[in-house]
PDB file of C-alpha atoms and ligand atoms in Angstrom:
ATOM      1  CA  MET A  24     115.623  96.109 150.744  1.00  0.00           C
ATOM      2  CA  ALA A  25     114.758  93.000 148.713  1.00  0.00           C
ATOM      3  CA  ASN A  26     111.206  94.326 148.475  1.00  0.00           C
ATOM      4  CA  LEU A  27     112.422  97.674 147.097  1.00  0.00           C
ATOM      5  CA  LEU A  28     114.625  95.875 144.594  1.00  0.00           C
ATOM      6  CA  LEU A  29     111.624  93.846 143.384  1.00  0.00           C
ATOM      7  CA  LYS A  30     109.465  96.970 142.964  1.00  0.00           C
ATOM      8  CA  ASN A  31     112.327  98.701 141.156  1.00  0.00           C
ATOM      9  CA  THR A  32     112.639  95.788 138.752  1.00  0.00           C
ATOM     10  CA  ILE A  33     108.892  95.693 138.003  1.00  0.00           C
ATOM     11  CA  VAL A  34     108.677  99.421 137.278  1.00  0.00           C
ATOM     12  CA  THR A  35     111.766  99.447 135.039  1.00  0.00           C
ATOM     13  CA  ALA A  36     110.580  96.348 133.181  1.00  0.00           C
ATOM     14  CA  LEU A  37     107.218  98.052 132.499  1.00  0.00           C
ATOM     15  CA  LEU A  38     108.954 101.214 131.312  1.00  0.00           C
ATOM     16  CA  CYS A  39     111.251  99.209 129.031  1.00  0.00           C
ATOM     17  CA  ILE A  40     108.262  97.366 127.505  1.00  0.00           C
ATOM     18  CA  LEU A  41     106.312 100.616 126.911  1.00  0.00           C
ATOM     19  CA  PHE A  42     109.383 102.379 125.530  1.00  0.00           C
ATOM     20  CA  PHE A  43     110.291  99.665 123.029  1.00  0.00           C
ATOM     21  CA  LYS A  44     106.666  99.035 122.056  1.00  0.00           C
ATOM     22  CA  GLY A  45     106.472 102.751 121.219  1.00  0.00           C
ATOM     23  CA  ILE A  46     109.501 102.512 118.938  1.00  0.00           C
ATOM     24  CA  ASN A  47     108.119  99.387 117.292  1.00  0.00           C
ATOM     25  CA  SER A  48     104.721 100.786 116.306  1.00  0.00           C
ATOM     26  CA  THR A  49     106.026 104.002 114.743  1.00  0.00           C
ATOM     27  CA  GLU A  50     108.420 102.069 112.495  1.00  0.00           C
ATOM     28  CA  ASP A  51     107.408 101.826 108.824  1.00  0.00           C
ATOM     29  CA  ASN A  52     107.276  98.076 108.553  1.00  0.00           C
ATOM     30  CA  ALA A  53     107.414  95.688 105.668  1.00  0.00           C
ATOM     31  CA  CYS A  54     104.172  95.063 103.802  1.00  0.00           C
ATOM     32  CA  ILE A  55     103.970  91.272 103.653  1.00  0.00           C
ATOM     33  CA  GLU A  56     102.048  89.963 100.661  1.00  0.00           C
ATOM     34  CA  THR A  57      99.186  87.809 101.953  1.00  0.00           C
ATOM     35  CA  SER A  58      97.433  87.296  98.634  1.00  0.00           C
ATOM     36  CA  LEU A  59      97.480  88.817  95.162  1.00  0.00           C
ATOM     37  CA  CYS A  60      97.068  92.627  95.515  1.00  0.00           C
ATOM     38  CA  HIS A  61      96.845  92.470  99.295  1.00  0.00           C
ATOM     39  CA  CYS A  62      99.647  93.007 101.783  1.00  0.00           C
ATOM     40  CA  ALA A  63      99.671  93.258 105.559  1.00  0.00           C
ATOM     41  CA  LEU A  64     101.552  95.755 107.709  1.00  0.00           C
ATOM     42  CA  ASN A  65     101.757  95.385 111.478  1.00  0.00           C
ATOM     43  CA  ASP A  66      99.115  96.771 113.887  1.00  0.00           C
ATOM     44  CA  ASN A  67      96.318  95.357 111.720  1.00  0.00           C
ATOM     45  CA  LYS A  68      97.034  97.717 108.844  1.00  0.00           C
ATOM     46  CA  TYR A  69      96.944  96.638 105.206  1.00  0.00           C
ATOM     47  CA  ILE A  70      96.927  97.715 101.571  1.00  0.00           C
ATOM     48  CA  ASP A  71      94.323  96.073  99.351  1.00  0.00           C
ATOM     49  CA  LEU A  72      94.124  96.816  95.643  1.00  0.00           C
ATOM     50  CA  SER A  73      91.617  94.064  94.876  1.00  0.00           C
ATOM     51  CA  LYS A  74      88.661  96.512  94.720  1.00  0.00           C
ATOM     52  CA  LEU A  75      90.289  97.813  91.517  1.00  0.00           C
ATOM     53  CA  ASN A  76      89.904  94.369  89.977  1.00  0.00           C
ATOM     54  CA  LYS A  77      86.955  95.154  87.697  1.00  0.00           C
ATOM     55  CA  SER A  78      86.543  92.968  84.663  1.00  0.00           C
ATOM     56  CA  ASP A  79      84.981  95.745  82.545  1.00  0.00           C
ATOM     57  CA  SER A  80      87.683  98.416  82.843  1.00  0.00           C
ATOM     58  CA  ASN A  81      91.380  99.059  82.766  1.00  0.00           C
ATOM     59  CA  TYR A  82      93.641 101.912  83.846  1.00  0.00           C
ATOM     60  CA  ASN A  83      95.715 103.369  81.056  1.00  0.00           C
ATOM     61  CA  VAL A  84      98.009 106.323  80.451  1.00  0.00           C
ATOM     62  CA  THR A  85      99.646 107.549  77.257  1.00  0.00           C
ATOM     63  CA  SER A  86     102.952 109.363  77.066  1.00  0.00           C
ATOM     64  CA  LEU A  87     105.376 109.981  74.182  1.00  0.00           C
ATOM     65  CA  GLY A  88     103.686 107.487  71.869  1.00  0.00           C
ATOM     66  CA  PHE A  89     103.514 104.713  74.463  1.00  0.00           C
ATOM     67  CA  THR A  90     100.372 103.606  76.293  1.00  0.00           C
ATOM     68  CA  TYR A  91     100.510 101.625  79.529  1.00  0.00           C
ATOM     69  CA  PHE A  92      97.531  99.387  80.306  1.00  0.00           C
ATOM     70  CA  PHE A  93      97.095  98.171  83.865  1.00  0.00           C
ATOM     71  CA  PHE A  94      94.640  95.426  84.854  1.00  0.00           C
ATOM     72  CA  PRO A  95      94.978  95.245  88.654  1.00  0.00           C
ATOM     73  CA  CYS A  96      95.005  91.782  90.239  1.00  0.00           C
ATOM     74  CA  ARG A  97      94.271  89.834  87.092  1.00  0.00           C
ATOM     75  CA  ASP A  98      95.794  88.696  83.803  1.00  0.00           C
ATOM     76  CA  VAL A  99      93.957  89.738  80.674  1.00  0.00           C
ATOM     77  CA  ALA A 100      94.445  88.251  77.221  1.00  0.00           C
ATOM     78  CA  PHE A 101      94.859  91.734  75.829  1.00  0.00           C
ATOM     79  CA  ASP A 102      94.116  92.677  72.243  1.00  0.00           C
ATOM     80  CA  PRO A 103      92.852  96.272  71.864  1.00  0.00           C
ATOM     81  CA  SER A 104      92.101  95.931  68.137  1.00  0.00           C
ATOM     82  CA  PRO A 105      90.093  97.297  66.390  1.00  0.00           C
ATOM     83  CA  THR A 106      90.169 100.299  68.820  1.00  0.00           C
ATOM     84  CA  LEU A 107      93.912 100.417  68.276  1.00  0.00           C
ATOM     85  CA  PRO A 108      95.807  98.969  65.320  1.00  0.00           C
ATOM     86  CA  VAL A 109      97.827  95.978  66.486  1.00  0.00           C
ATOM     87  CA  ALA A 110     100.637  94.279  64.628  1.00  0.00           C
ATOM     88  CA  LYS A 111      99.754  90.641  64.073  1.00  0.00           C
ATOM     89  CA  VAL A 112     103.097  89.440  65.395  1.00  0.00           C
ATOM     90  CA  ASN A 113     104.930  90.083  68.652  1.00  0.00           C
ATOM     91  CA  ASN A 114     101.884  90.626  70.879  1.00  0.00           C
ATOM     92  CA  THR A 115     103.201  89.150  74.117  1.00  0.00           C
ATOM     93  CA  CYS A 116     100.128  90.406  76.010  1.00  0.00           C
ATOM     94  CA  ILE A 117      97.715  88.073  74.214  1.00  0.00           C
ATOM     95  CA  SER A 118      98.770  85.161  76.426  1.00  0.00           C
ATOM     96  CA  GLY A 119      97.735  87.173  79.501  1.00  0.00           C
ATOM     97  CA  ALA A 120      99.162  90.286  81.135  1.00  0.00           C
ATOM     98  CA  SER A 121      98.421  92.476  84.122  1.00  0.00           C
ATOM     99  CA  LEU A 122     100.552  95.268  82.718  1.00  0.00           C
ATOM    100  CA  CYS A 123     100.937  95.837  78.985  1.00  0.00           C
ATOM    101  CA  LEU A 124     102.791  98.470  76.924  1.00  0.00           C
ATOM    102  CA  TYR A 125     101.483  99.618  73.536  1.00  0.00           C
ATOM    103  CA  ASN A 126     103.883 101.242  71.071  1.00  0.00           C
ATOM    104  CA  GLU A 127     102.118 103.598  68.631  1.00  0.00           C
ATOM    105  CA  ALA A 128     105.097 103.697  66.252  1.00  0.00           C
ATOM    106  CA  ASN A 129     105.050 100.018  65.241  1.00  0.00           C
ATOM    107  CA  HIS A 130     101.744  98.923  66.843  1.00  0.00           C
ATOM    108  CA  THR A 131     103.389  96.324  69.065  1.00  0.00           C
ATOM    109  CA  LEU A 132     102.247  95.181  72.506  1.00  0.00           C
ATOM    110  CA  THR A 133     104.831  94.229  75.128  1.00  0.00           C
ATOM    111  CA  ASN A 134     104.033  92.260  78.256  1.00  0.00           C
ATOM    112  CA  LEU A 135     105.425  94.116  81.295  1.00  0.00           C
ATOM    113  CA  GLY A 136     104.182  91.681  83.903  1.00  0.00           C
ATOM    114  CA  LEU A 137     101.699  89.099  85.163  1.00  0.00           C
ATOM    115  CA  ALA A 138      99.550  89.752  88.236  1.00  0.00           C
ATOM    116  CA  SER A 139     101.590  87.162  90.149  1.00  0.00           C
ATOM    117  CA  GLU A 140     104.784  89.081  89.296  1.00  0.00           C
ATOM    118  CA  GLY A 141     103.559  92.235  91.091  1.00  0.00           C
ATOM    119  CA  LYS A 142     105.458  92.456  94.388  1.00  0.00           C
ATOM    120  CA  PHE A 143     105.009  95.021  97.160  1.00  0.00           C
ATOM    121  CA  MET A 144     108.244  96.904  97.833  1.00  0.00           C
ATOM    122  CA  ASN A 145     109.034  98.368 101.230  1.00  0.00           C
ATOM    123  CA  ASP A 146     109.928 101.876 100.189  1.00  0.00           C
ATOM    124  CA  TYR A 147     107.634 104.752 101.106  1.00  0.00           C
ATOM    125  CA  PRO A 148     105.103 105.221  99.663  1.00  0.00           C
ATOM    126  CA  LYS A 149     104.644 101.548  98.893  1.00  0.00           C
ATOM    127  CA  THR A 150     105.392 100.396  95.371  1.00  0.00           C
ATOM    128  CA  LEU A 151     104.075  97.504  93.322  1.00  0.00           C
ATOM    129  CA  HIS A 152     107.052  96.272  91.340  1.00  0.00           C
ATOM    130  CA  PHE A 153     106.848  94.026  88.270  1.00  0.00           C
ATOM    131  CA  THR A 154     109.767  92.094  86.830  1.00  0.00           C
ATOM    132  CA  HIS A 155     108.999  90.396  83.530  1.00  0.00           C
ATOM    133  CA  GLU A 156     111.857  88.915  81.546  1.00  0.00           C
ATOM    134  CA  ASN A 157     114.319  91.854  81.348  1.00  0.00           C
ATOM    135  CA  LYS A 158     111.668  94.538  81.981  1.00  0.00           C
ATOM    136  CA  GLU A 159     111.245  96.315  85.301  1.00  0.00           C
ATOM    137  CA  THR A 160     108.176  98.402  86.100  1.00  0.00           C
ATOM    138  CA  SER A 161     107.399 100.245  89.325  1.00  0.00           C
ATOM    139  CA  ILE A 162     103.924 101.492  90.161  1.00  0.00           C
ATOM    140  CA  VAL A 163     104.096 103.882  93.115  1.00  0.00           C
ATOM    141  CA  LEU A 164     100.930 103.540  95.215  1.00  0.00           C
ATOM    142  CA  GLU A 165      99.986 107.137  95.954  1.00  0.00           C
ATOM    143  CA  CYS A 166      97.215 107.498  98.511  1.00  0.00           C
ATOM    144  CA  ALA A 167      94.292 109.671  97.325  1.00  0.00           C
ATOM    145  CA  HIS A 168      91.697 109.416 100.114  1.00  0.00           C
ATOM    146  CA  ASP A 169      88.805 111.002  98.235  1.00  0.00           C
ATOM    147  CA  TYR A 170      89.233 109.082  95.026  1.00  0.00           C
ATOM    148  CA  PRO A 171      87.188 105.848  95.061  1.00  0.00           C
ATOM    149  CA  ASP A 172      88.478 104.777  91.642  1.00  0.00           C
ATOM    150  CA  ALA A 173      92.047 105.079  90.388  1.00  0.00           C
ATOM    151  CA  TYR A 174      94.062 106.919  87.796  1.00  0.00           C
ATOM    152  CA  LEU A 175      97.385 106.002  86.359  1.00  0.00           C
ATOM    153  CA  VAL A 176     100.088 108.611  85.766  1.00  0.00           C
ATOM    154  CA  TYR A 177     103.281 108.252  83.759  1.00  0.00           C
ATOM    155  CA  SER A 178     106.414 109.213  85.648  1.00  0.00           C
ATOM    156  CA  SER A 179     109.464 108.126  83.628  1.00  0.00           C
ATOM    157  CA  GLY A 180     110.666 105.335  81.426  1.00  0.00           C
ATOM    158  CA  SER A 181     113.337 103.818  79.217  1.00  0.00           C
ATOM    159  CA  ALA A 182     113.258 100.692  77.013  1.00  0.00           C
ATOM    160  CA  ASN A 183     113.379  98.197  79.887  1.00  0.00           C
ATOM    161  CA  SER A 184     112.522 100.316  82.912  1.00  0.00           C
ATOM    162  CA  HIS A 185     109.222 102.076  83.510  1.00  0.00           C
ATOM    163  CA  ASN A 186     107.825 104.149  86.372  1.00  0.00           C
ATOM    164  CA  LEU A 187     104.149 104.823  86.912  1.00  0.00           C
ATOM    165  CA  ILE A 188     102.040 106.226  89.740  1.00  0.00           C
ATOM    166  CA  LEU A 189      98.628 104.919  90.768  1.00  0.00           C
ATOM    167  CA  PHE A 190      96.503 107.492  92.593  1.00  0.00           C
ATOM    168  CA  SER A 191      93.633 105.823  94.432  1.00  0.00           C
ATOM    169  CA  MET A 192      92.008 105.457  97.833  1.00  0.00           C
ATOM    170  CA  TYR A 193      92.986 101.775  97.562  1.00  0.00           C
ATOM    171  CA  SER A 194      96.642 102.848  97.453  1.00  0.00           C
ATOM    172  CA  CYS A 195      96.170 104.054 101.044  1.00  0.00           C
ATOM    173  CA  VAL A 196      97.161 102.074 104.106  1.00  0.00           C
ATOM    174  CA  GLN A 197      93.894 100.981 105.720  1.00  0.00           C
ATOM    175  CA  MET A 198      93.071 100.016 109.282  1.00  0.00           C
ATOM    176  CA  GLY A 199      91.995  96.424 109.832  1.00  0.00           C
ATOM    177  CA  HIS A 200      88.968  95.215 111.781  1.00  0.00           C
ATOM    178  CA  PRO A 201      89.034  96.416 115.381  1.00  0.00           C
ATOM    179  CA  GLY A 202      90.945  93.362 116.477  1.00  0.00           C
ATOM    180  CA  LEU A 203      93.346  94.109 119.341  1.00  0.00           C
ATOM    181  CA  SER A 204      97.039  93.449 119.240  1.00  0.00           C
ATOM    182  CA  ILE A 205      98.540  91.422 122.109  1.00  0.00           C
ATOM    183  CA  GLY A 206     100.157  94.583 123.512  1.00  0.00           C
ATOM    184  CA  SER A 207      96.866  96.500 123.683  1.00  0.00           C
ATOM    185  CA  THR A 208      95.042  93.515 125.212  1.00  0.00           C
ATOM    186  CA  ILE A 209      97.645  93.224 127.965  1.00  0.00           C
ATOM    187  CA  LEU A 210      97.504  96.987 128.558  1.00  0.00           C
ATOM    188  CA  ILE A 211      93.685  96.995 128.879  1.00  0.00           C
ATOM    189  CA  LEU A 212      93.798  93.935 131.123  1.00  0.00           C
ATOM    190  CA  CYS A 213      96.390  95.587 133.390  1.00  0.00           C
ATOM    191  CA  ALA A 214      94.384  98.823 133.546  1.00  0.00           C
ATOM    192  CA  THR A 215      91.198  96.897 134.437  1.00  0.00           C
ATOM    193  CA  ILE A 216      92.900  94.841 137.158  1.00  0.00           C
ATOM    194  CA  PHE A 217      94.501  98.004 138.515  1.00  0.00           C
ATOM    195  CA  GLY A 218      91.132  99.799 138.557  1.00  0.00           C
ATOM    196  CA  VAL A 219      89.458  96.919 140.408  1.00  0.00           C
ATOM    197  CA  TYR A 220      92.374  96.779 142.838  1.00  0.00           C
ATOM    198  CA  LEU A 221      92.219 100.524 143.531  1.00  0.00           C
ATOM    199  CA  LEU A 222      88.420 100.647 143.877  1.00  0.00           C
ATOM    200  CA  GLY A 223      88.142  97.386 145.830  1.00  0.00           C
ATOM    201  CA  GLY A 224      91.080  98.394 148.041  1.00  0.00           C
ATOM    202  CA  ALA A 225      89.547 101.794 148.748  1.00  0.00           C
ATOM    203  CA  ILE A 226      86.192 100.227 149.713  1.00  0.00           C
ATOM    204  CA  ILE A 227      87.893  97.695 152.017  1.00  0.00           C
ATOM    205  CA  MET A 228      90.081 100.376 153.631  1.00  0.00           C
ATOM    206  CA  HIS A 229      87.037 102.593 154.092  1.00  0.00           C
ATOM    207  CA  CYS A 230      84.630  99.978 155.455  1.00  0.00           C
ATOM    208  CA  LEU A 231      86.948  97.764 157.518  1.00  0.00           C
ATOM    209  CA  ARG A 232      89.562 100.244 158.712  1.00  0.00           C
ATOM    210  CA  GLY A 233      87.517 103.425 158.576  1.00  0.00           C
ATOM    211  CA  ALA A 234      90.112 105.074 156.344  1.00  0.00           C
ATOM    212  CA  ARG A 235      89.320 108.519 154.901  1.00  0.00           C
ATOM    213  CA  GLY A 236      90.769 110.584 152.066  1.00  0.00           C
ATOM    214  CA  SER A 237      94.114 109.530 150.635  1.00  0.00           C
ATOM    215  CA  GLU A 238      94.457 106.898 153.382  1.00  0.00           C
ATOM    216  CA  MET A 239      91.918 104.880 151.407  1.00  0.00           C
ATOM    217  CA  ILE A 240      94.475 104.215 148.656  1.00  0.00           C
ATOM    218  CA  PRO A 241      95.774 100.676 149.217  1.00  0.00           C
ATOM    219  CA  ASN A 242      99.561 100.317 149.662  1.00  0.00           C
ATOM    220  CA  LEU A 243      99.850 104.103 149.854  1.00  0.00           C
ATOM    221  CA  ASP A 244     103.564 103.970 150.779  1.00  0.00           C
ATOM    222  CA  PHE A 245     104.328 101.969 147.641  1.00  0.00           C
ATOM    223  CA  TRP A 246     102.414 104.282 145.301  1.00  0.00           C
ATOM    224  CA  SER A 247     103.960 107.394 146.826  1.00  0.00           C
ATOM    225  CA  SER A 248     107.398 105.883 146.127  1.00  0.00           C
ATOM    226  CA  ILE A 249     106.524 105.548 142.391  1.00  0.00           C
ATOM    227  CA  PRO A 250     107.780 108.970 141.234  1.00  0.00           C
ATOM    228  CA  GLY A 251     111.261 108.096 142.533  1.00  0.00           C
ATOM    229  CA  LEU A 252     111.147 104.686 140.917  1.00  0.00           C
ATOM    230  CA  VAL A 253     109.996 106.208 137.625  1.00  0.00           C
ATOM    231  CA  LYS A 254     112.959 108.573 137.758  1.00  0.00           C
ATOM    232  CA  ASP A 255     115.359 105.645 138.309  1.00  0.00           C
ATOM    233  CA  GLY A 256     113.572 103.688 135.599  1.00  0.00           C
ATOM    234  CA  THR A 257     113.815 106.534 133.109  1.00  0.00           C
ATOM    235  CA  ILE A 258     117.530 106.928 133.773  1.00  0.00           C
ATOM    236  CA  PHE A 259     117.852 103.153 133.321  1.00  0.00           C
ATOM    237  CA  VAL A 260     115.986 103.139 129.984  1.00  0.00           C
ATOM    238  CA  LEU A 261     117.758 106.220 128.628  1.00  0.00           C
ATOM    239  CA  GLY A 262     121.047 104.613 129.653  1.00  0.00           C
ATOM    240  CA  GLY A 263     120.223 101.742 127.289  1.00  0.00           C
ATOM    241  CA  CYS A 264     118.894  99.509 130.133  1.00  0.00           C
ATOM    242  CA  ASN A 265     122.395  99.303 131.622  1.00  0.00           C
ATOM    243  CA  PRO A 266     122.199  98.617 135.401  1.00  0.00           C
ATOM    244  CA  MET A 267     125.516 100.458 135.938  1.00  0.00           C
ATOM    245  CA  VAL A 268     123.908 103.768 134.955  1.00  0.00           C
ATOM    246  CA  VAL A 269     121.217 103.631 137.675  1.00  0.00           C
ATOM    247  CA  SER A 270     123.621 102.670 140.440  1.00  0.00           C
ATOM    248  CA  ASN A 271     125.953 105.455 139.286  1.00  0.00           C
ATOM    249  CA  ALA A 272     123.082 107.960 139.284  1.00  0.00           C
ATOM    250  CA  GLU A 273     122.032 106.805 142.759  1.00  0.00           C
ATOM    251  CA  THR A 274     125.560 107.090 144.056  1.00  0.00           C
ATOM    252  CA  TYR A 275     125.793 110.505 142.474  1.00  0.00           C
ATOM    253  CA  ASP A 276     122.539 111.575 144.202  1.00  0.00           C
ATOM    254  CA  ARG A 277     123.825 110.471 147.587  1.00  0.00           C
ATOM    255  CA  ILE A 278     127.126 112.347 147.270  1.00  0.00           C
TER     256      ILE A 278
HETATM  257  C1  NAG B 304      91.590 103.871  78.832  1.00  0.00           C
HETATM  258  O1  NAG B 304      90.974 104.321  80.038  1.00  0.00           O
HETATM  259  C2  NAG B 304      89.775 105.049  79.839  1.00  0.00           C
HETATM  260  C3  NAG B 304      89.302 105.521  81.192  1.00  0.00           C
HETATM  261  O2  NAG B 304      90.316 106.220  81.859  1.00  0.00           O
HETATM  262  C4  NAG B 304      88.736 104.198  79.158  1.00  0.00           C
HETATM  263  O3  NAG B 304      87.563 104.942  78.924  1.00  0.00           O
HETATM  264  C5  NAG B 304      89.289 103.660  77.856  1.00  0.00           C
HETATM  265  O4  NAG B 304      88.359 102.752  77.289  1.00  0.00           O
HETATM  266  C6  NAG B 304      90.612 102.953  78.074  1.00  0.00           C
HETATM  267  N1  NAG B 304      91.181 102.564  76.803  1.00  0.00           N
HETATM  268  C7  NAG B 304      91.191 101.304  76.375  1.00  0.00           C
HETATM  269  C8  NAG B 304      91.768 101.087  75.017  1.00  0.00           C
HETATM  270  O5  NAG B 304      90.755 100.374  77.038  1.00  0.00           O
HETATM  271  C1  NAG B 305      90.065  89.468  89.853  1.00  0.00           C
HETATM  272  O1  NAG B 305      88.870  89.161  89.128  1.00  0.00           O
HETATM  273  C2  NAG B 305      88.956  87.966  88.316  1.00  0.00           C
HETATM  274  C3  NAG B 305      87.644  87.824  87.601  1.00  0.00           C
HETATM  275  O2  NAG B 305      87.176  89.041  87.148  1.00  0.00           O
HETATM  276  C4  NAG B 305      89.252  86.758  89.206  1.00  0.00           C
HETATM  277  O3  NAG B 305      89.427  85.617  88.410  1.00  0.00           O
HETATM  278  C5  NAG B 305      90.512  87.018  90.023  1.00  0.00           C
HETATM  279  O4  NAG B 305      90.728  85.956  90.917  1.00  0.00           O
HETATM  280  C6  NAG B 305      90.396  88.325  90.802  1.00  0.00           C
HETATM  281  N1  NAG B 305      91.644  88.555  91.489  1.00  0.00           N
HETATM  282  C7  NAG B 305      91.688  88.916  92.778  1.00  0.00           C
HETATM  283  C8  NAG B 305      93.039  89.100  93.370  1.00  0.00           C
HETATM  284  O5  NAG B 305      90.687  89.080  93.459  1.00  0.00           O
HETATM  285  C1  NAG B 306     108.736  89.762  66.242  1.00  0.00           C
HETATM  286  O1  NAG B 306     108.402  88.475  65.704  1.00  0.00           O
HETATM  287  C2  NAG B 306     109.290  88.107  64.664  1.00  0.00           C
HETATM  288  C3  NAG B 306     108.774  86.782  64.073  1.00  0.00           C
HETATM  289  O2  NAG B 306     107.756  86.223  64.864  1.00  0.00           O
HETATM  290  C4  NAG B 306     110.701  87.958  65.173  1.00  0.00           C
HETATM  291  O3  NAG B 306     111.587  87.634  64.129  1.00  0.00           O
HETATM  292  C5  NAG B 306     111.146  89.306  65.768  1.00  0.00           C
HETATM  293  O4  NAG B 306     112.427  89.177  66.353  1.00  0.00           O
HETATM  294  C6  NAG B 306     110.146  89.764  66.806  1.00  0.00           C
HETATM  295  N1  NAG B 306     110.524  91.084  67.264  1.00  0.00           N
HETATM  296  C7  NAG B 306     110.623  91.414  68.556  1.00  0.00           C
HETATM  297  C8  NAG B 306     111.008  92.819  68.853  1.00  0.00           C
HETATM  298  O5  NAG B 306     110.401  90.600  69.454  1.00  0.00           O
HETATM  299  C1  NAG B 307     108.890  98.564  68.035  1.00  0.00           C
HETATM  300  O1  NAG B 307     109.608  99.710  68.445  1.00  0.00           O
HETATM  301  C2  NAG B 307     110.358  99.580  69.624  1.00  0.00           C
HETATM  302  C3  NAG B 307     111.036 100.897  69.939  1.00  0.00           C
HETATM  303  O2  NAG B 307     110.289 101.978  69.605  1.00  0.00           O
HETATM  304  C4  NAG B 307     111.372  98.459  69.506  1.00  0.00           C
HETATM  305  O3  NAG B 307     112.036  98.295  70.731  1.00  0.00           O
HETATM  306  C5  NAG B 307     110.672  97.190  69.109  1.00  0.00           C
HETATM  307  O4  NAG B 307     111.645  96.177  68.872  1.00  0.00           O
HETATM  308  C6  NAG B 307     109.858  97.378  67.852  1.00  0.00           C
HETATM  309  N1  NAG B 307     109.130  96.133  67.572  1.00  0.00           N
HETATM  310  C7  NAG B 307     109.096  95.592  66.347  1.00  0.00           C
HETATM  311  C8  NAG B 307     108.357  94.313  66.209  1.00  0.00           C
HETATM  312  O5  NAG B 307     109.626  96.129  65.409  1.00  0.00           O
END
C-alpha cells in the first residue's frame, strides 16, 4: 500500500512538472533588455537589432511633411544640411539622437530619443519605445524573415506621439545557441537513465533468469500499472492538483 502510494506520488509529480512546464514555454514572456538593442526572452530566444547599427546609413520615412530618421543602437550628431535645409536654431538632434524628426515647414529638427531611451515593450509584436522629454515614439518591430536590411514605415502621429513600424529580419525573435535549458537537460538525463535501465534490465533478466519476451521488462508489474496511475494523475492535474479530486474519483470508480 505504501509502495503504491509512493509510485502514485512520483507519477503525479512528473505529470504536474510536464504540464506546468508546457504552459510556461508557450507563454509570451517579457523581453528583458540585456544590452542596448538586445533583449532576451526565455528558452534562449532573443531580439537583436545591433546588426542594423551601421555607421554609414540611416532608416528614414517621410509622411505629411515630416521625416523620421532612425539610427539604430547609436546616437548621431545629426545635421542633414546641405541635403536638407536646416534652421540654424532649435536643432535638438545636433547633440546626439537615435531618433530625429525633421519638419519640412519650418526646417526644424526635433530629438525624439537617445539610443539609451529605447526600451523594449512587452506587447506583441515587440515594440521599441522612446520617451524623450514630453515626446513618446513607438517603433513596432515587425518580423520580415527574408529582409536582411530594414525599412521604416510611418503608422500614425500627433505633435508629441509618434508610431512607426520597422520591418526587418532583425525584428524577428531568434533562437539562441543550442544551449539546453535545465528542463530539457533533466528530461534527456531521465530518458537516458531510463533507456539504460530498460536495456540493462532486459539483458540481466534474459541472461540470469532466462526470461523471454515481455518477461524481460524489469519490474513488469509496476510498468503495467502505469496506465492506471496516469489516469489518476491526469484527474489529479485537471482537478488543479487537489488530492480530494483523486480520492473522490477512486471512490466513485469503486461504487
Ligand atoms: C534616407 O534613406 C535612404 C535609403 O532608404 C537613403 O538613401 C537616404 O540617403 C536617406 N536620407 C538621408 C537624408 O540620410
Ligand atoms: C553602434 O556602432 C557605434 C559605432 O559605429 C558604436 O559606438 C556603438 O557602441 C554601437 N552600438 C551597439 C549597441 O553595438
Ligand atoms: C527656438 O529657439 C528660440 C531661441 O533659441 C526660442 O526662443 C524658441 O522658443 C525655440 N522654439 C522651439 C519650438 O523650441
Ligand atoms: C515648427 O513647426 C511645428 C509644427 O508644425 C511647431 O510645433 C514648432 O514649434 C515649429 N518650430 C519653430 C522653431 O517654429
